[in-house]
Structure formats: C-alpha cells, structure tokens
C-alpha cells in the first residue's frame, strides 16, 4: 500500500534537486526563471524536471515571485475590418500568417518558450481594447507587455509608461518616452537600396513610402532620399502607400504617370514592392531589365515571388526575440532601466534588382 502511495505522489522540487544533484534553492531559481544560475546547472535542473515529471505549482510560485509567468503580446493600431488590412482576414480577425506579423510573433514565442513563459495575445484597436490591456497589467493577470504598434499616433506606448508597466515595443516609440524598444537602422537599410540601384546604372529612381505618420516609413524615405542626393539625384519622385500590396500597385501607377522614364523603385516594404512589380508588368515594363525593384523586410513572399525580390533584410525574428529577452530581464531585475537595441540591416540580392 505504501508503495502505491509513493508511486502516486506528485514529484516535488526536492525530487528535482536530488535528481539534478543541486540544492533546493538552485532548483527553485531555475524553475522560477531566474538568471543567476550557471548554464550547466540550469541544464541539469531542466533535465531533472523532465525526468521526474515535476510540474511547478503556479499559484504558489506566483505568491512568492509576484509574477504570473505570462506576458501579453499586444498588437495595437491595426484595423481588422479594413478591406486590405495586412493583419486581418476577411472575417475581421487577426491573420497571424501575415508575413511581417507572423515573423514577429514567431520570434517572440520561441524566446518566451525558452524561458517557460506563456504568451497572451491581445488586440488593441480601440479605447476599450486599450483599457483591457492596461487592466490586465494593473490586476497582475500578465507580468508585462510586448507591443507591436502599427500607427504613429498610437496612445498605448504613453499609457504604458504613465501606468509604470513593464513593456518593450517593436520599433522606436513615435514620441520620446522612457520605454524600452528594439528597432532596425532604417536609414542605413534605405541607403543600401539606393547604392544598389545606382550601382546597377539606374538614373531615374522613385520611392514608395509607407504611411508618413509611421516613424519607420519616414526614416526609410529620408535615408533613401539622402543617399540618392549623395549620388547626384536631387529629387526622388515619391508616392505614399500603406504597406499593403494594393497600395504598392496604386503608388507605382502614379509614379509611372509622373516619371515615364522610371528605371528603379525602392518600396518601404516587400508587399508594396510586389505590388510595384505587378503594376510594372501590367504597364509593359520588364523587371529588372527595364525597372529594378527593391523592397524592405526580406519576407518569405518576396523570396518566392517571380522574379524573386531583392530586399533589405531586417532580422525580424531575432528582433522579436530580443524584445522578449529585454522584458523578461527587466522583470527579474531590481534595477528596471529602459534599454534599446538597434539591429543592422543587410541587402538580400535576388532577381528583381
């Protein structure tokens, strides 16, 4: 009978510590996600957890650490009901297969899984949605927020700062705020595109920008214009899109009407670049023989397009993973300093330019 009771007993933290050959305190630090444990000890404890089948008591752990082990992934500012919204499908629900958003979330999920943290996906499309996000943080339902904001006048970054909530944003906040962020050097990426087009011999180059209330779009356009000025092209014809394929088509049609001799296009993201390629084909222009086209992002859709898209690569998965690392380190640190990480872009040369 006693043997049956022993077999039925749930594994404890002491069992994990014994199996790993470490102290209970060390096993506890690993299970609770604390960082001040040597890597070899951490791996031994994790192996012991798997071997013993130990399942942490989340309620007890929350009382001790004052953390839930969950963070919110918040997408703010997308319009899920828009006819061409890149983050939504026809039903008005979030489409996580979007080439940009899917990569961001994938990078976050991998980083959170490695630290045994659960994600909670939240949309913030309205004042009521934003209030729910803030309430979840205020009531301790989640420990912090990873924010992907899609428009420049989004009030959520400032609300997070005013509430004193731990948060990290994808891209620099539109206003100066004491808020951690991860971004790419947009101007440097646009310069790579300009240098490549000029190196191919393009002389009449135009740009398709993103919405000019989005900081990344402004930075990419400014970087491209500056680089082209350094190459002697004082004026760059520009049409604004909204980061969607259809806006890339429309912008290219406007640019062709303004500049019939167009021989090079830089689009501020890959979806608009693909729209540009199709618009050029419809106008009887060959890509890249007549017009070279470069995008920005290095998305999978660009790699499999015909012609395959030359693009400025930002390492989105690594950037998203870095967001998670910054947030989780903030949560376990007694010194909550805001920080930033800027990634360097590279040019992925394929067939379109």
Coordinates of C-alpha atoms in Angstrom, one line a residue:
X1 CA 0.0 0.0 0.0
X2 CA 2.8 2.4 0.9
X3 CA 4.5 1.6 -2.4
X4 CA 1.3 2.6 -4.3
X5 CA 1.1 5.9 -2.3
X6 CA 4.7 6.7 -3.2
X7 CA 4.1 5.9 -6.9
X8 CA 1.1 8.2 -6.9
X9 CA 2.8 11.1 -5.1
X10 CA 3.4 14.1 -7.4
X11 CA 7.1 14.9 -7.8
X12 CA 8.4 17.7 -5.7
X13 CA 11.0 20.4 -6.0
X14 CA 13.1 18.3 -3.6
X15 CA 12.9 15.4 -6.0
X16 CA 14.2 17.6 -8.8
X17 CA 17.0 19.0 -6.7
X18 CA 18.0 15.4 -5.7
X19 CA 17.9 14.1 -9.3
X20 CA 20.0 17.1 -10.5
X21 CA 22.5 16.9 -7.7
X22 CA 21.9 20.6 -6.7
X23 CA 20.4 22.4 -3.7
X24 CA 16.7 23.1 -3.5
X25 CA 17.5 26.8 -3.7
X26 CA 19.3 26.3 -7.1
X27 CA 16.5 24.1 -8.4
X28 CA 14.0 26.8 -7.3
X29 CA 15.9 29.6 -9.1
X30 CA 15.9 27.6 -12.3
X31 CA 12.2 26.7 -12.1
X32 CA 11.3 30.3 -11.4
X33 CA 13.2 31.6 -14.4
X34 CA 15.9 33.5 -12.5
X35 CA 19.1 34.1 -14.5
X36 CA 21.8 33.9 -11.8
X37 CA 22.4 30.2 -12.3
X38 CA 25.4 28.7 -14.1
X39 CA 24.4 27.3 -17.6
X40 CA 25.5 23.7 -16.7
X41 CA 23.4 23.7 -13.5
X42 CA 20.4 25.1 -15.3
X43 CA 20.6 22.3 -17.9
X44 CA 20.9 19.7 -15.2
X45 CA 17.8 21.1 -13.4
X46 CA 15.8 21.2 -16.6
X47 CA 16.8 17.6 -17.4
X48 CA 15.7 16.6 -13.9
X49 CA 12.4 18.4 -14.3
X50 CA 11.8 16.4 -17.5
X51 CA 12.9 13.1 -15.9
X52 CA 10.8 13.4 -12.8
X53 CA 7.8 14.9 -14.4
X54 CA 7.8 17.8 -12.0
X55 CA 5.1 20.4 -12.6
X56 CA 5.5 23.7 -10.7
X57 CA 2.7 24.9 -8.5
X58 CA 1.9 28.1 -10.5
X59 CA -0.3 29.6 -7.8
X60 CA 2.4 29.1 -5.1
X61 CA 5.1 30.4 -7.4
X62 CA 3.0 33.5 -8.2
X63 CA 2.7 34.2 -4.5
X64 CA 6.4 34.0 -4.0
X65 CA 7.6 35.8 -7.1
X66 CA 4.6 38.1 -7.6
X67 CA 4.7 37.1 -11.2
X68 CA 2.2 35.1 -13.3
X69 CA 4.7 33.6 -15.8
X70 CA 2.7 35.2 -18.6
X71 CA 3.2 38.2 -20.8
X72 CA 0.9 40.0 -23.2
X73 CA 1.7 40.2 -26.9
X74 CA -0.2 43.3 -27.9
X75 CA -0.9 44.3 -31.5
X76 CA -2.1 47.9 -31.4
X77 CA -3.4 50.1 -34.2
X78 CA -4.2 47.6 -36.9
X79 CA -7.7 47.8 -38.4
X80 CA -9.0 44.3 -38.6
X81 CA -12.1 45.4 -40.5
X82 CA -10.2 47.3 -43.2
X83 CA -10.6 45.8 -46.7
X84 CA -6.9 45.5 -47.2
X85 CA -5.6 45.3 -43.7
X86 CA -2.4 43.2 -43.7
X87 CA -3.1 41.9 -40.1
X88 CA -6.7 40.8 -40.7
X89 CA -8.6 38.3 -42.8
X90 CA -12.0 38.8 -44.4
X91 CA -13.7 37.9 -41.2
X92 CA -12.1 40.8 -39.3
X93 CA -10.0 38.5 -37.2
X94 CA -6.2 38.7 -36.8
X95 CA -4.3 36.9 -39.5
X96 CA -1.1 35.6 -37.9
X97 CA 0.1 34.3 -41.3
X98 CA 0.8 37.9 -42.3
X99 CA 4.5 37.9 -43.4
X100 CA 5.6 40.6 -41.0
X101 CA 3.4 39.9 -38.0
X102 CA 3.8 36.1 -38.2
X103 CA 7.6 36.5 -38.1
X104 CA 7.4 38.9 -35.1
X105 CA 5.1 36.6 -33.1
X106 CA 7.2 33.6 -34.1
X107 CA 10.3 35.2 -32.7
X108 CA 8.6 36.2 -29.5
X109 CA 7.1 32.7 -29.0
X110 CA 10.4 31.0 -29.3
X111 CA 12.1 33.3 -26.9
X112 CA 9.3 33.0 -24.4
X113 CA 9.2 29.3 -24.6
X114 CA 12.9 29.1 -23.8
X115 CA 12.2 30.9 -20.6
X116 CA 9.0 28.9 -19.7
X117 CA 6.8 32.0 -20.1
X118 CA 3.3 31.8 -21.6
X119 CA 2.1 34.4 -24.2
X120 CA -1.3 36.1 -24.1
X121 CA -2.3 37.6 -27.4
X122 CA -4.3 40.8 -27.1
X123 CA -5.5 43.3 -29.8
X124 CA -5.8 47.0 -29.0
X125 CA -7.8 48.5 -31.8
X126 CA -10.0 50.9 -29.7
X127 CA -10.0 52.7 -26.4
X128 CA -11.9 49.8 -24.9
X129 CA -9.3 47.4 -26.1
X130 CA -6.5 49.5 -24.7
X131 CA -8.3 49.7 -21.4
X132 CA -8.4 45.9 -21.3
X133 CA -4.7 45.7 -21.9
X134 CA -4.0 48.2 -19.1
X135 CA -6.4 46.4 -16.8
X136 CA -4.7 43.0 -17.4
X137 CA -1.4 44.6 -16.4
X138 CA -2.8 46.5 -13.4
X139 CA -4.6 43.5 -12.0
X140 CA -1.5 41.3 -12.4
X141 CA -3.0 38.9 -15.0
X142 CA 0.2 39.3 -17.0
X143 CA 3.6 40.5 -16.0
X144 CA 4.4 42.8 -18.9
X145 CA 3.7 43.6 -22.5
X146 CA 5.4 43.1 -25.8
X147 CA 3.9 45.8 -28.1
X148 CA 3.7 45.9 -31.8
X149 CA 2.1 49.2 -32.8
X150 CA 1.1 49.9 -36.4
X151 CA 0.4 53.6 -36.5
X152 CA 2.2 56.7 -35.4
X153 CA -0.4 58.3 -33.1
X154 CA -1.0 55.2 -31.0
X155 CA -1.6 56.3 -27.4
X156 CA -0.8 52.9 -25.9
X157 CA 3.0 53.4 -25.5
X158 CA 2.4 56.6 -23.4
X159 CA -0.3 54.9 -21.4
X160 CA 2.0 52.0 -20.6
X161 CA 4.7 54.5 -19.4
X162 CA 2.2 56.5 -17.4
X163 CA 1.0 53.3 -15.7
X164 CA 4.5 52.3 -14.8
X165 CA 4.0 48.9 -16.6
X166 CA 7.0 46.8 -17.9
X167 CA 6.8 46.9 -21.7
X168 CA 9.0 46.7 -24.8
X169 CA 8.0 48.0 -28.2
X170 CA 8.9 46.7 -31.7
X171 CA 10.3 49.9 -33.2
X172 CA 11.2 53.2 -31.5
X173 CA 8.1 54.9 -30.0
X174 CA 6.8 57.8 -32.1
X175 CA 7.4 60.3 -29.2
X176 CA 10.4 60.3 -26.8
X177 CA 9.4 58.1 -23.9
X178 CA 11.2 56.1 -21.2
X179 CA 10.2 52.8 -22.8
X180 CA 12.5 50.0 -24.0
X181 CA 12.4 49.2 -27.7
X182 CA 14.1 47.1 -30.4
X183 CA 14.5 48.5 -33.9
X184 CA 16.5 48.3 -37.1
X185 CA 18.7 51.1 -38.6
X186 CA 16.1 52.1 -41.2
X187 CA 18.1 54.9 -42.8
X188 CA 21.1 52.5 -43.3
X189 CA 18.8 50.0 -44.9
X190 CA 17.4 52.5 -47.4
X191 CA 21.0 53.6 -48.2
X192 CA 21.9 50.0 -49.1
X193 CA 18.9 50.0 -51.5
X194 CA 19.9 53.4 -53.1
X195 CA 23.5 52.3 -53.5
X196 CA 22.5 49.1 -55.2
X197 CA 20.1 50.8 -57.7
X198 CA 22.7 53.3 -58.6
X199 CA 25.3 50.6 -58.9
X200 CA 23.1 48.8 -61.5
X201 CA 23.1 52.0 -63.6
X202 CA 19.6 53.3 -62.6
X203 CA 19.2 57.0 -63.3
X204 CA 15.5 57.8 -62.8
X205 CA 14.7 56.3 -59.4
X206 CA 11.5 56.7 -57.4
X207 CA 10.3 55.6 -54.0
X208 CA 7.1 54.1 -52.5
X209 CA 6.9 55.2 -48.8
X210 CA 4.8 53.7 -46.1
X211 CA 2.3 55.9 -44.2
X212 CA 4.2 59.1 -43.1
X213 CA 2.7 59.0 -39.6
X214 CA 4.8 55.9 -39.0
X215 CA 8.4 56.6 -37.9
X216 CA 9.9 53.7 -39.7
X217 CA 8.3 54.9 -43.0
X218 CA 9.7 58.4 -42.5
X219 CA 13.2 57.1 -41.7
X220 CA 13.3 54.8 -44.7
X221 CA 12.2 57.5 -47.1
X222 CA 14.6 60.1 -45.6
X223 CA 17.5 57.6 -45.7
X224 CA 16.8 56.8 -49.4
X225 CA 16.4 60.5 -50.4
X226 CA 19.6 61.4 -48.6
X227 CA 21.6 58.5 -50.3
X228 CA 20.2 59.4 -53.7
X229 CA 21.2 63.1 -53.2
X230 CA 24.7 61.9 -52.5
X231 CA 24.6 60.1 -55.8
X232 CA 23.5 63.3 -57.6
X233 CA 19.7 62.7 -57.9
X234 CA 18.4 65.8 -56.2
X235 CA 14.7 64.9 -56.5
X236 CA 13.2 61.5 -55.8
X237 CA 9.6 61.1 -57.1
X238 CA 7.6 59.6 -54.2
X239 CA 4.1 58.1 -53.7
X240 CA 2.9 57.0 -50.3
X241 CA 1.3 53.6 -49.7
X242 CA 0.1 51.9 -46.5
X243 CA 2.3 48.8 -46.5
X244 CA -0.2 46.7 -48.4
X245 CA 0.2 45.0 -51.8
X246 CA -2.7 47.1 -53.4
X247 CA -1.2 50.4 -52.3
X248 CA 2.0 49.4 -54.0
X249 CA 0.2 48.8 -57.2
X250 CA -1.6 52.2 -57.0
X251 CA 1.6 54.0 -56.0
X252 CA 3.5 52.6 -58.9
X253 CA 0.8 53.6 -61.3
X254 CA 1.0 57.2 -60.0
X255 CA 4.8 57.2 -60.3
X256 CA 4.7 55.9 -63.9
X257 CA 2.4 58.8 -64.8
X258 CA 4.7 61.3 -63.2
X259 CA 8.0 59.7 -64.4
X260 CA 7.6 57.7 -67.6
X261 CA 11.4 57.1 -67.7
X262 CA 11.4 55.4 -64.4
X263 CA 14.1 52.7 -64.2
X264 CA 14.4 52.0 -60.4
X265 CA 11.9 51.7 -57.5
X266 CA 12.5 51.4 -53.8
X267 CA 9.5 50.3 -51.8
X268 CA 9.4 50.6 -48.0
X269 CA 8.2 47.0 -47.5
X270 CA 8.0 43.8 -49.5
X271 CA 4.3 43.7 -50.0
X272 CA 4.3 47.2 -51.7
X273 CA 7.4 46.1 -53.7
X274 CA 5.4 43.1 -55.0
X275 CA 2.6 45.4 -55.9
X276 CA 5.1 47.5 -57.8
X277 CA 6.4 44.5 -59.8
X278 CA 2.9 43.6 -60.9
X279 CA 2.0 47.2 -61.8
X280 CA 5.1 47.4 -63.9
X281 CA 4.3 44.2 -65.7
X282 CA 0.8 45.4 -66.5
X283 CA 2.4 48.6 -67.9
X284 CA 4.6 46.5 -70.2
X285 CA 7.8 47.1 -68.2
X286 CA 10.1 44.2 -67.5
X287 CA 11.6 43.7 -64.1
X288 CA 14.6 44.1 -63.7
X289 CA 15.5 44.7 -67.3
X290 CA 13.5 47.9 -67.7
X291 CA 12.9 48.8 -64.0
X292 CA 14.7 47.4 -61.0
X293 CA 12.7 47.0 -57.8
X294 CA 13.9 46.7 -54.2
X295 CA 11.7 46.0 -51.1
X296 CA 12.3 46.1 -47.4
X297 CA 11.8 43.3 -44.8
X298 CA 13.0 40.1 -46.5
X299 CA 9.7 38.3 -46.2
X300 CA 9.0 34.8 -47.4
X301 CA 6.6 36.1 -50.0
X302 CA 9.3 38.1 -51.6
X303 CA 11.7 35.1 -51.8
X304 CA 9.2 33.0 -53.6
X305 CA 7.9 35.8 -56.0
X306 CA 8.7 35.8 -59.7
X307 CA 11.1 37.4 -60.1
X308 CA 12.4 36.8 -56.6
X309 CA 12.6 40.1 -54.7
X310 CA 15.8 41.9 -53.9
X311 CA 15.1 43.4 -50.5
X312 CA 16.6 45.0 -47.4
X313 CA 16.6 42.4 -44.7
X314 CA 15.8 43.3 -41.1
X315 CA 16.2 40.3 -38.8
X316 CA 12.6 40.3 -37.5
X317 CA 12.7 37.0 -35.6
X318 CA 15.9 38.0 -33.8
X319 CA 14.5 41.4 -33.1
X320 CA 11.3 40.0 -31.6
X321 CA 13.4 37.5 -29.5
X322 CA 15.4 40.4 -28.2
X323 CA 12.2 42.2 -27.2
X324 CA 11.3 39.2 -25.1
X325 CA 14.7 38.9 -23.5
X326 CA 14.7 42.6 -22.5
X327 CA 11.3 42.4 -21.0
X328 CA 12.0 39.2 -19.0
X329 CA 15.3 40.5 -17.8
X330 CA 13.5 43.7 -16.6
X331 CA 11.0 41.6 -14.7
X332 CA 13.7 39.7 -12.8
X333 CA 16.0 42.7 -12.2
X334 CA 15.8 45.1 -9.2
X335 CA 17.1 47.9 -11.4
X336 CA 14.5 48.5 -14.1
X337 CA 16.3 50.6 -16.6
X338 CA 14.9 51.1 -20.1
X339 CA 17.1 50.0 -22.9
X340 CA 17.2 49.8 -26.7
X341 CA 18.8 47.5 -29.2
X342 CA 19.3 48.6 -32.9
X343 CA 19.9 45.9 -35.4
X344 CA 21.9 46.4 -38.6
X345 CA 20.1 45.7 -42.0
X346 CA 21.7 43.8 -44.9
X347 CA 20.8 43.7 -48.6
X348 CA 19.5 40.4 -49.9
X349 CA 20.2 40.5 -53.7
X350 CA 17.8 38.3 -55.8
X351 CA 16.4 38.7 -59.3
X352 CA 14.3 41.9 -59.2
X353 CA 17.3 44.3 -58.9

